[in-house]
Coordinates of N, CA, C and O in Angstrom, one line a residue:
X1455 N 88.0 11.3 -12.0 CA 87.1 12.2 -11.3 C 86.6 11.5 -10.0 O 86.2 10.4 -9.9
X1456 N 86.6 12.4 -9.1 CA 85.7 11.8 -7.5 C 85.0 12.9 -7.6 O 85.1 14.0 -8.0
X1457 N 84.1 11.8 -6.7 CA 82.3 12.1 -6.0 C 83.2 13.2 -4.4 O 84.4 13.0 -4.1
X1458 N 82.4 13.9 -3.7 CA 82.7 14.0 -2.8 C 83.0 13.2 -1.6 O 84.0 13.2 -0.9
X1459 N 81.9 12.5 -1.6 CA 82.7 11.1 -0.7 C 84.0 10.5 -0.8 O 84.7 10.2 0.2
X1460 N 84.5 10.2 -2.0 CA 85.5 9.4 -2.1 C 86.9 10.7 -1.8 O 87.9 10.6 -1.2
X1461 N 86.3 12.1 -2.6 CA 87.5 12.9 -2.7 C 87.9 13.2 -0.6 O 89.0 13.3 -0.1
X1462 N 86.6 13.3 0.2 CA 86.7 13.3 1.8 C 87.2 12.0 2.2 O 88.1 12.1 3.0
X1463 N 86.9 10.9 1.8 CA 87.8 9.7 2.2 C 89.2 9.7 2.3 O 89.9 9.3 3.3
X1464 N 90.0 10.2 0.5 CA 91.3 10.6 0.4 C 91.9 11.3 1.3 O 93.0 10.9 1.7
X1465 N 91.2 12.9 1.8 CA 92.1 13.6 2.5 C 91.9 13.5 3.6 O 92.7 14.1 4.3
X1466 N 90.6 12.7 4.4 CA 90.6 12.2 5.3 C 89.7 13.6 6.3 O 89.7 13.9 7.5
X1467 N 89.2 14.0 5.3 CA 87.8 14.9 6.1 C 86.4 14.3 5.6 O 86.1 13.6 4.6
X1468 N 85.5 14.8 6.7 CA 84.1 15.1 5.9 C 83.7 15.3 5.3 O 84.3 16.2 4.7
X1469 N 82.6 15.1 4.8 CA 81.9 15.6 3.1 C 81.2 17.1 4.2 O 80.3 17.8 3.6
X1470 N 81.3 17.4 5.2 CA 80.6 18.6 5.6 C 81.6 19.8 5.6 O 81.3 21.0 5.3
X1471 N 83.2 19.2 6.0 CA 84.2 19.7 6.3 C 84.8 20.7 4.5 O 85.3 21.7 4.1
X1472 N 84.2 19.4 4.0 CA 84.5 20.0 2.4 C 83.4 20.9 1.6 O 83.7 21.5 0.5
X1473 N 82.3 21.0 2.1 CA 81.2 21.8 2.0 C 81.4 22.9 2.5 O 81.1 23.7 1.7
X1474 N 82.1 23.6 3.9 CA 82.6 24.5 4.2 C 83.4 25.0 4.1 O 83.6 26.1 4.7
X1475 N 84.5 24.4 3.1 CA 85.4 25.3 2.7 C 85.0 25.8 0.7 O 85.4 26.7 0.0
X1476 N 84.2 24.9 0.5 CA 83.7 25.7 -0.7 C 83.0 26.8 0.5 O 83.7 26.5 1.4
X1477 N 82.3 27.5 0.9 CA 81.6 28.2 1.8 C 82.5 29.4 1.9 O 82.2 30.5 1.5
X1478 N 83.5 29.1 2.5 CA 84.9 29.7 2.9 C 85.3 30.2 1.9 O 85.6 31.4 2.1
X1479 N 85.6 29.8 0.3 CA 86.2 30.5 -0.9 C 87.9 29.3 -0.7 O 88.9 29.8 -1.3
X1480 N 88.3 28.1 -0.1 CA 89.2 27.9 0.0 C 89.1 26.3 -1.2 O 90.1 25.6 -1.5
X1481 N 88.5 26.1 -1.4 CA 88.3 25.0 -2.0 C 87.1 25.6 -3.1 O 86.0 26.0 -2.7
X1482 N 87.5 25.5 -4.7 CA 86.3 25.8 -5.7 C 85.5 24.7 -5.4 O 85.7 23.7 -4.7
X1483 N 84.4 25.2 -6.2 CA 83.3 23.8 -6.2 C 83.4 23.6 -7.5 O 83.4 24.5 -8.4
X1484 N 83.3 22.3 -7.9 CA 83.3 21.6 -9.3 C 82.0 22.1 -10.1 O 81.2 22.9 -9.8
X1485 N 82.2 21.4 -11.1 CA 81.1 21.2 -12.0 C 80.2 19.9 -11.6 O 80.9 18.9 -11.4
X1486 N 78.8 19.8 -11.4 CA 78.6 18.8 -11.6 C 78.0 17.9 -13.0 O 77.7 18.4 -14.1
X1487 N 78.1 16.6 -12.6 CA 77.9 15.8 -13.6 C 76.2 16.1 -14.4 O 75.6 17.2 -14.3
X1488 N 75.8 15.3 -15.0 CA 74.5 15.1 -15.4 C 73.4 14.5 -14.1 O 72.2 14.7 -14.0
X1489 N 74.2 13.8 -13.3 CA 73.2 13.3 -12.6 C 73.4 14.3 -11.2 O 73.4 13.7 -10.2
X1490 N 73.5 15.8 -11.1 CA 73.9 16.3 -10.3 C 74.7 16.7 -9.3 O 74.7 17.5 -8.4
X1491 N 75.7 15.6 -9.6 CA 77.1 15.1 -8.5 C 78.4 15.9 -8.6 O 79.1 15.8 -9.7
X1492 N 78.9 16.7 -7.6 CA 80.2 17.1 -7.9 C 81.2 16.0 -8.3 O 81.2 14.9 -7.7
X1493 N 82.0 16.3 -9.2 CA 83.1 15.3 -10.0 C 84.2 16.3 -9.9 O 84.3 17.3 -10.6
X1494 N 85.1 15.9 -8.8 CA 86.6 16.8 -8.3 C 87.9 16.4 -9.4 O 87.9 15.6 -10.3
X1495 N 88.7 16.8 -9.1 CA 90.1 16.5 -10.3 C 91.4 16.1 -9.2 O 91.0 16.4 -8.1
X1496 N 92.5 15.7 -9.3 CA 93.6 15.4 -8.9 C 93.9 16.9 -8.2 O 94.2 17.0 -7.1
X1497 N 93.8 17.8 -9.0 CA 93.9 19.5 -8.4 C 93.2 19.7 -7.0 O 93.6 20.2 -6.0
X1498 N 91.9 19.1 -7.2 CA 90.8 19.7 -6.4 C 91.5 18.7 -5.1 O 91.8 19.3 -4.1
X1499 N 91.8 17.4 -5.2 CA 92.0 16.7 -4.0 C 93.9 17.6 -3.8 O 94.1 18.0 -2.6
X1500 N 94.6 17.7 -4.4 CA 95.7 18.2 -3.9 C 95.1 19.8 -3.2 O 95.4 20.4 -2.2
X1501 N 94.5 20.1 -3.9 CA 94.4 21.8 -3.2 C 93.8 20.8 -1.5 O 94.5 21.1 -0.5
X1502 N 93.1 20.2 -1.2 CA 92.3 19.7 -0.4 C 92.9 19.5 1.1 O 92.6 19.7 2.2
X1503 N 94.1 18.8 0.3 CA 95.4 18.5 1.5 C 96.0 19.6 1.6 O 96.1 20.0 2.8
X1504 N 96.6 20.1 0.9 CA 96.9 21.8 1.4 C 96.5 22.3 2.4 O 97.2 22.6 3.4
X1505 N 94.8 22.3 2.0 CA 94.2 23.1 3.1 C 94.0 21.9 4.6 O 93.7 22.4 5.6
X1506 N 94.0 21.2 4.5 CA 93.6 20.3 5.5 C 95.1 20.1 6.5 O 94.9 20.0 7.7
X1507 N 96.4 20.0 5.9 CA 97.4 19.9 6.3 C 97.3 21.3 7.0 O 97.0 21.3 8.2
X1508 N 97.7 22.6 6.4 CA 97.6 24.0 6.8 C 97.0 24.2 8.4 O 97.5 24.7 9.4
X1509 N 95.5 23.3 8.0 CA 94.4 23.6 9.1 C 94.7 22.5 10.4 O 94.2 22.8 11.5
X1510 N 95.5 21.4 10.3 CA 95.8 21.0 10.9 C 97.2 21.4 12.2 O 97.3 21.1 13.3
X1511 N 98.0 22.2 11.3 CA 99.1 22.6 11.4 C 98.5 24.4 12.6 O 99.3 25.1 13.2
X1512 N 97.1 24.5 12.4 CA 97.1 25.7 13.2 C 96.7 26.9 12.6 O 96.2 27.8 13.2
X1513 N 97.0 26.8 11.4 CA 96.7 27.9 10.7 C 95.1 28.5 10.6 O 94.1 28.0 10.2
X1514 N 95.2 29.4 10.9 CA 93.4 30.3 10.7 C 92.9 30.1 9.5 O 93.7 30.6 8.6
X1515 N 91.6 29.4 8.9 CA 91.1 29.4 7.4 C 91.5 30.6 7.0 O 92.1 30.7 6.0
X1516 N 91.2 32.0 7.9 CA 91.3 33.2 6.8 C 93.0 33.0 6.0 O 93.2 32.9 4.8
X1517 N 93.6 33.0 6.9 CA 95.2 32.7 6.2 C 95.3 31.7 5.3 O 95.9 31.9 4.2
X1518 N 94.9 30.6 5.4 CA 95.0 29.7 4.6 C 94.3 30.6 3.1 O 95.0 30.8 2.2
X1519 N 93.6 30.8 3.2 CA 93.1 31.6 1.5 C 93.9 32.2 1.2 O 94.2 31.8 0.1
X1520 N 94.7 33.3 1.6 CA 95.7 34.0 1.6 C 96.6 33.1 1.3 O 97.2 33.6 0.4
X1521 N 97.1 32.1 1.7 CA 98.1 31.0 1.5 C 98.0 30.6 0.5 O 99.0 30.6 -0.2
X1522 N 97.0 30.2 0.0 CA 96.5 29.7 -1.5 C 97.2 30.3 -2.6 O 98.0 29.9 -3.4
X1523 N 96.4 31.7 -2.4 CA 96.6 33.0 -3.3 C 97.5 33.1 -3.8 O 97.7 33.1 -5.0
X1524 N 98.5 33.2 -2.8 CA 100.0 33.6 -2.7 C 100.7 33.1 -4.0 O 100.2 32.2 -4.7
X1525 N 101.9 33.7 -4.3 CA 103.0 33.3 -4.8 C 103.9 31.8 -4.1 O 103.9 31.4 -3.0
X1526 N 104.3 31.3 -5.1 CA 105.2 30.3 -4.8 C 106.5 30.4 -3.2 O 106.9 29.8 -2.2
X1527 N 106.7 31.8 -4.0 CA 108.2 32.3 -2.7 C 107.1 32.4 -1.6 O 107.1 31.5 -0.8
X1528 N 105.9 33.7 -1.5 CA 105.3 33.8 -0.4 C 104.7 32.3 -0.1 O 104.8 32.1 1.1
X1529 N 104.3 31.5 -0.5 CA 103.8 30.1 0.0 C 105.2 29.2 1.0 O 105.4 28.3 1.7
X1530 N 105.5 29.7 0.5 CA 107.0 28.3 0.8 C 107.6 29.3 1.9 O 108.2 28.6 2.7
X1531 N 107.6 31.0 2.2 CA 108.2 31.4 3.0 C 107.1 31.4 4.3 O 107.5 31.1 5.5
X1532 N 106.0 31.6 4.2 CA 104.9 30.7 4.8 C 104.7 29.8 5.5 O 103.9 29.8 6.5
X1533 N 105.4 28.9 4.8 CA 105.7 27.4 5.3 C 106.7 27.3 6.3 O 106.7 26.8 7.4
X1534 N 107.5 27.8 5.5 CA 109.1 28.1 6.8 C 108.9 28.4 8.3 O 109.4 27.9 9.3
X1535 N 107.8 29.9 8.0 CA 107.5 30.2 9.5 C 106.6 29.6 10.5 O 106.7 29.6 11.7
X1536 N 105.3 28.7 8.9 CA 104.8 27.9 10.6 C 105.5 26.7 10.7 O 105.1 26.0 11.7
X1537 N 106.5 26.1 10.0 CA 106.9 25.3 10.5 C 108.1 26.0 12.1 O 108.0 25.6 13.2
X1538 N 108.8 26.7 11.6 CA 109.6 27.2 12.5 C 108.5 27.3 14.1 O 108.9 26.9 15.2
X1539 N 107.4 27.7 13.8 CA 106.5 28.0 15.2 C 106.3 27.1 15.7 O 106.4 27.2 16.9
X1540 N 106.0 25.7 15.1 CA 105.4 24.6 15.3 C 106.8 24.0 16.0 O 106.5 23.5 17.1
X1541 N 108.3 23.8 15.9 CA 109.0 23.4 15.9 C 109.1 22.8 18.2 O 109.4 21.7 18.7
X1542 N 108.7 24.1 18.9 CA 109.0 24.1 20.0 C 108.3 23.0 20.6 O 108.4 22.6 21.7
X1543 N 107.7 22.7 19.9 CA 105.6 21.7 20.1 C 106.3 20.7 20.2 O 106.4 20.1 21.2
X1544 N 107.1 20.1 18.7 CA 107.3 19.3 18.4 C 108.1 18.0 19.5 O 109.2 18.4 19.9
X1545 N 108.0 16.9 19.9 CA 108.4 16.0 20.5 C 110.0 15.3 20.1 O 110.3 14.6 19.2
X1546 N 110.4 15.6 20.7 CA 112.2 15.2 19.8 C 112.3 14.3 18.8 O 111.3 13.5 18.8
X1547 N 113.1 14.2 17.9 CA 112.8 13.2 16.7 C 111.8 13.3 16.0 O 112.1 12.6 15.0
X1548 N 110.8 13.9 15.8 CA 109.8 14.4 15.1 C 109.7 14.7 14.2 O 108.6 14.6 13.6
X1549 N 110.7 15.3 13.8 CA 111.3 16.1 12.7 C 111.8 15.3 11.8 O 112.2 15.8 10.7
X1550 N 112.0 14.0 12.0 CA 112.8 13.2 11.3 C 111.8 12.3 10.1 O 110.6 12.2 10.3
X1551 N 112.2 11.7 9.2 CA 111.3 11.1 8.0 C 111.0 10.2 9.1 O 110.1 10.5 9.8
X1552 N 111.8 8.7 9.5 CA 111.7 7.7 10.1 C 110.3 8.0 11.2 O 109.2 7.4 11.1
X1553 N 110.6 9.1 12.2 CA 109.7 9.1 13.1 C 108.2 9.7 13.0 O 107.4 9.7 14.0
X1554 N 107.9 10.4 11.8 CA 106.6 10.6 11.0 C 106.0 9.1 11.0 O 106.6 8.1 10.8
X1555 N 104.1 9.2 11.5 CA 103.6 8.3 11.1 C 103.3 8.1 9.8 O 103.8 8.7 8.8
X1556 N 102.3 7.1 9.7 CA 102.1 6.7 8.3 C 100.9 7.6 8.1 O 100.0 7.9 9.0
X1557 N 101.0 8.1 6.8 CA 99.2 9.5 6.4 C 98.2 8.3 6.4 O 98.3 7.2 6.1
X1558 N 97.3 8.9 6.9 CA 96.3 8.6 6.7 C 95.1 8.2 5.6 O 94.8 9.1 4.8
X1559 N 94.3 7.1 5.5 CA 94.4 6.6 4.8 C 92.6 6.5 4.1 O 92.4 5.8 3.1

């Protein structure tokens, strides 16, 4: 289980950034503990990067929920197209494993 801090550490946002997308409907909000604390799951931090990747990549929050929603085919054919959009952006070699930086940490 993570605290909000540690779960914004992992995906490399804010604890405000993650407050607004519970706000948004794109991220649930946990249960909290006894001592009042959200306590997130391996789910909550993968959904997190999802959306954080997505949002990075350009996509409009409203789509991103919609992205969520979706089916597996519609998510992945989704994917195809912003990647396809993004492709002209991209810097040569870019595309490649080797020339990806390292994620963030």
């Amino acid at each position: 289980m993570l605290t909000i801090g540690r779960l914004a550490d992992y995906a490399g946002v804010t604890t405000k950034t993650i407050r607004h997308y519970h706000e948004r409907g794109l991220l649930a909000e946990p249960d909290r503990d006894s001592s009042g604390y959200r306590r997130y799951t391996a789910k909550d931090a993968l959904d997190l990067v999802k959306i954080r990747t997505l949002a990075d990549a350009g996509v409009p929050l409203a789509r991103i929920k919609d992205l969520l929603d979706a089916d597996p085919d519609a998510l992945a054919a989704a994917i195809a197209e912003i990647d396809h959009d993004l492709e002209p952006h991209r810097p040569a070699g870019a595309g490649t494993q080797a020339a990806r930086p390292a994620a963030r940490r």
